[in-house]
XYZ file of C-alpha atoms in Angstrom:
275
model
C 14.050 3.042 -13.374
C 17.717 2.864 -12.478
C 18.573 3.824 -8.906
C 22.124 4.832 -9.829
C 22.973 8.205 -8.379
C 19.888 8.373 -6.155
C 20.591 8.768 -2.429
C 19.378 5.419 -1.042
C 17.132 4.592 1.897
C 16.765 0.818 1.627
C 17.881 -1.387 -1.247
C 14.898 -3.742 -0.986
C 12.433 -0.839 -1.186
C 14.060 1.886 -3.240
C 12.619 2.797 -6.595
C 11.996 5.984 -8.515
C 8.998 7.269 -10.390
C 7.800 10.413 -12.166
C 5.717 13.193 -10.671
C 3.791 15.130 -13.281
C 0.789 17.326 -13.987
C -1.118 14.609 -15.817
C -1.121 10.841 -16.255
C -0.019 11.313 -19.860
C 2.988 13.379 -18.786
C 3.866 10.767 -16.151
C 3.683 7.960 -18.733
C 5.935 9.878 -21.129
C 8.429 10.542 -18.351
C 8.396 6.919 -17.239
C 8.980 5.813 -20.823
C 12.000 8.101 -21.110
C 13.450 7.109 -17.742
C 13.125 3.337 -17.801
C 15.761 1.124 -19.360
C 18.610 -1.235 -18.579
C 21.479 0.150 -16.518
C 24.570 -2.012 -16.011
C 25.126 -0.245 -12.675
C 21.741 -1.398 -11.377
C 21.096 -5.015 -12.294
C 17.497 -4.923 -11.068
C 16.646 -2.978 -14.240
C 17.351 -6.143 -16.260
C 14.220 -7.762 -14.805
C 11.887 -5.253 -16.487
C 9.809 -6.970 -19.224
C 7.991 -3.795 -20.273
C 8.378 -2.073 -23.621
C 7.835 1.665 -23.992
C 4.880 0.934 -26.280
C 3.159 -0.851 -23.373
C 2.873 2.475 -21.579
C 2.088 4.904 -24.381
C -0.523 2.719 -26.075
C -2.523 2.644 -22.850
C -3.132 6.369 -23.083
C -5.758 5.651 -25.734
C -9.413 4.902 -25.108
C -12.133 6.467 -22.987
C -13.464 3.499 -21.075
C -12.313 0.561 -18.957
C -14.453 -2.191 -20.459
C -13.016 -5.633 -19.819
C -11.177 -4.646 -16.641
C -12.036 -5.647 -13.070
C -11.289 -3.146 -10.323
C -11.570 -3.836 -6.611
C -12.594 -1.208 -4.065
C -10.563 -1.367 -0.845
C -12.497 0.149 2.032
C -11.908 -2.030 5.106
C -8.875 -0.774 6.987
C -8.460 2.262 4.742
C -11.647 4.331 4.604
C -12.673 4.037 8.266
C -10.194 6.605 9.545
C -11.021 9.232 6.916
C -13.049 12.308 7.722
C -16.587 12.238 6.386
C -15.882 14.754 3.653
C -12.992 12.689 2.314
C -15.132 9.556 2.417
C -17.696 11.298 0.210
C -15.018 12.281 -2.288
C -13.777 8.700 -2.418
C -17.277 7.350 -3.033
C -17.741 9.820 -5.883
C -14.503 8.512 -7.371
C -15.900 4.982 -7.145
C -19.036 6.148 -8.968
C -16.847 7.494 -11.786
C -15.178 4.102 -12.118
C -18.574 2.402 -12.186
C -19.531 4.608 -15.110
C -16.338 3.816 -16.989
C -17.411 0.334 -18.053
C -15.136 -1.551 -15.662
C -16.499 -4.391 -13.554
C -16.369 -3.051 -9.998
C -15.872 -5.484 -7.121
C -17.087 -3.806 -3.944
C -15.546 -4.024 -0.483
C -12.667 -6.368 -1.159
C -10.725 -7.377 1.937
C -6.944 -7.391 2.023
C -5.906 -9.887 4.731
C -2.950 -7.804 5.883
C -4.754 -4.461 5.869
C -4.621 -4.248 9.657
C -1.263 -5.951 10.156
C 1.179 -4.385 12.621
C 3.464 -2.795 10.039
C 6.737 -1.098 10.949
C 9.793 0.369 9.204
C 12.393 -1.961 10.732
C 13.672 -3.033 7.303
C 14.450 0.584 6.455
C 16.200 1.042 9.796
C 18.523 -1.887 9.092
C 19.133 -1.233 5.386
C 19.654 2.535 5.497
C 23.098 2.483 7.104
C 24.892 0.113 4.684
C 23.081 1.603 1.682
C 23.991 5.193 2.552
C 27.577 4.291 3.463
C 28.024 2.577 0.095
C 26.586 5.596 -1.721
C 28.743 8.135 0.132
C 31.885 6.166 -0.718
C 31.168 6.719 -4.416
C 31.433 10.494 -4.034
C 34.512 12.535 -4.868
C 37.331 12.082 -2.316
C 37.218 15.809 -1.540
C 33.830 15.371 0.153
C 34.552 14.666 3.847
C 31.169 13.110 4.670
C 31.675 9.378 3.956
C 29.382 7.539 6.391
C 26.056 7.825 8.173
C 28.013 8.665 11.346
C 29.624 11.571 9.479
C 26.175 12.845 8.469
C 24.912 12.641 12.057
C 27.976 14.481 13.359
C 27.691 17.138 10.656
C 24.070 17.757 11.630
C 25.020 18.061 15.299
C 27.709 20.587 14.462
C 25.179 22.621 12.485
C 22.214 22.003 14.746
C 20.348 25.266 14.240
C 20.239 24.829 10.481
C 20.157 21.044 10.093
C 18.127 19.669 12.997
C 14.773 21.390 12.751
C 13.114 17.961 12.752
C 15.793 16.012 14.590
C 17.516 12.886 13.286
C 16.087 10.090 15.411
C 15.675 7.736 12.442
C 19.298 8.138 11.379
C 20.545 7.660 14.922
C 18.499 4.483 15.266
C 19.907 3.143 12.000
C 23.477 3.955 13.078
C 23.037 1.581 16.035
C 22.657 -1.332 13.611
C 25.700 -3.392 12.586
C 25.244 -2.703 8.886
C 25.867 -6.377 8.101
C 22.193 -7.215 7.417
C 22.632 -10.531 9.195
C 20.576 -9.784 12.301
C 17.731 -12.217 12.954
C 15.395 -9.296 13.627
C 16.153 -7.828 10.197
C 15.555 -11.099 8.360
C 12.300 -11.647 10.260
C 11.112 -8.117 9.455
C 11.958 -8.571 5.784
C 10.088 -11.879 5.607
C 7.095 -10.373 7.435
C 6.885 -7.441 5.018
C 7.206 -9.558 1.873
C 4.687 -12.178 2.992
C 2.054 -9.727 4.195
C 2.399 -7.365 1.241
C 2.230 -10.064 -1.441
C 0.843 -13.484 -0.401
C -1.434 -11.887 2.192
C -1.663 -8.536 0.460
C -1.791 -7.319 -3.139
C -1.284 -10.645 -4.928
C -3.745 -12.505 -2.709
C -6.453 -9.932 -3.315
C -5.896 -9.679 -7.069
C -6.120 -13.462 -7.428
C -9.015 -13.921 -4.995
C -11.249 -11.535 -6.963
C -9.590 -11.867 -10.407
C -8.776 -8.161 -10.417
C -6.708 -6.039 -12.763
C -6.266 -3.250 -10.213
C -7.206 -2.116 -6.719
C -8.272 1.413 -5.801
C -7.478 2.920 -2.408
C -8.407 6.294 -0.910
C -5.548 8.808 -0.962
C -2.268 7.012 -0.176
C -3.680 4.885 2.630
C -2.175 1.645 1.307
C 0.991 2.911 -0.314
C 3.078 1.148 2.345
C 1.755 -2.263 1.293
C 2.656 -1.769 -2.363
C 6.025 -0.269 -1.435
C 6.964 -3.240 0.733
C 6.005 -5.586 -2.101
C 7.953 -3.571 -4.648
C 4.779 -3.059 -6.700
C 3.683 0.033 -8.654
C 1.032 2.551 -7.698
C -0.277 5.663 -9.402
C -2.061 8.483 -7.582
C -4.541 10.844 -9.244
C -6.473 13.867 -7.894
C -10.053 12.985 -6.955
C -11.335 16.201 -5.400
C -10.924 18.810 -2.684
C -12.335 19.422 0.769
C -14.213 22.638 1.519
C -10.962 23.933 3.006
C -9.146 23.269 -0.242
C -7.220 20.193 0.875
C -6.549 17.923 -2.118
C -7.822 14.346 -1.964
C -6.638 11.621 -4.294
C -7.123 7.987 -5.144
C -4.374 5.437 -5.647
C -4.496 2.600 -8.160
C -2.340 -0.419 -7.311
C -1.433 -3.686 -8.985
C 1.117 -6.475 -9.023
C 4.657 -6.354 -10.398
C 5.022 -4.632 -13.792
C 1.327 -3.750 -14.007
C 2.161 -0.159 -14.975
C 0.421 -0.387 -18.393
C -2.914 -1.328 -16.798
C -2.577 1.203 -13.978
C -1.775 3.974 -16.459
C -4.850 3.071 -18.511
C -7.135 3.093 -15.447
C -5.675 6.328 -14.084
C -5.822 8.049 -17.470
C -9.479 7.215 -18.044
C -10.334 8.269 -14.479
C -8.456 11.543 -14.947
C -10.224 12.325 -18.234
C -13.611 11.671 -16.652
C -12.985 13.823 -13.572
C -10.488 16.559 -14.547
C -9.905 17.414 -10.904
C -6.445 18.915 -11.167
C -6.297 22.621 -10.367
C -3.454 24.751 -11.594
C -1.428 26.157 -8.702
C -1.657 29.860 -8.004
C 1.902 31.125 -8.195
C 2.507 34.583 -6.817
C 5.732 36.476 -7.465
C 7.631 37.459 -4.329
């Protein structure tokens, strides 16, 4: 999906995706949104055709697919009730016809991750975006945003702006050794020691994680994920599962998520009360 017009955070991480009530709705939205944009050359790398997404909404089983279950480094910290919900989700996948590979280990699961890349990339990305706005808009740089927030502290700084202030300290040149090292660390540990390693090691089509526990690994790799409701705690807190894969694996992930959704039907309509 083109990033044109979207307020940026980090050019090496930024992407957009649909949020929807169902997997089918998300697939339809993604189909409508994706395409080549001359203002965002990264969109020219997309090999997918819209039919790849829509056709994978058919079928009621996952026969022929191999799905890995990622527990180590992701399930341990969950409360017992959430663990039980995750295991029930795994049971659903086992009944779907897919070959389930238990307890796969992602080498970088317990790596010392950080958001240094975002800290370095945010300043130049935001400055470039703000300079595309109409000349009448006085806020043109990250420094302008920080100053504006300070001048309107009561309204704008409920949660502070420590991340923006940290990014403003950077040169914005993206030539710092620390930035390059952080970028290399993230790419290596999210791909060669992360998603790609695990998919190849176990010949998997997809990996399932509890909730969004591993979303940072896929995000750093630039790989797709799709999250689907899996249940609720006794207090009503929603619990989901996330299906992840390698680059441009959206068709497979949509198929897996759609079958899982049809077999569980866990989504609850929100209760909307008029004010």
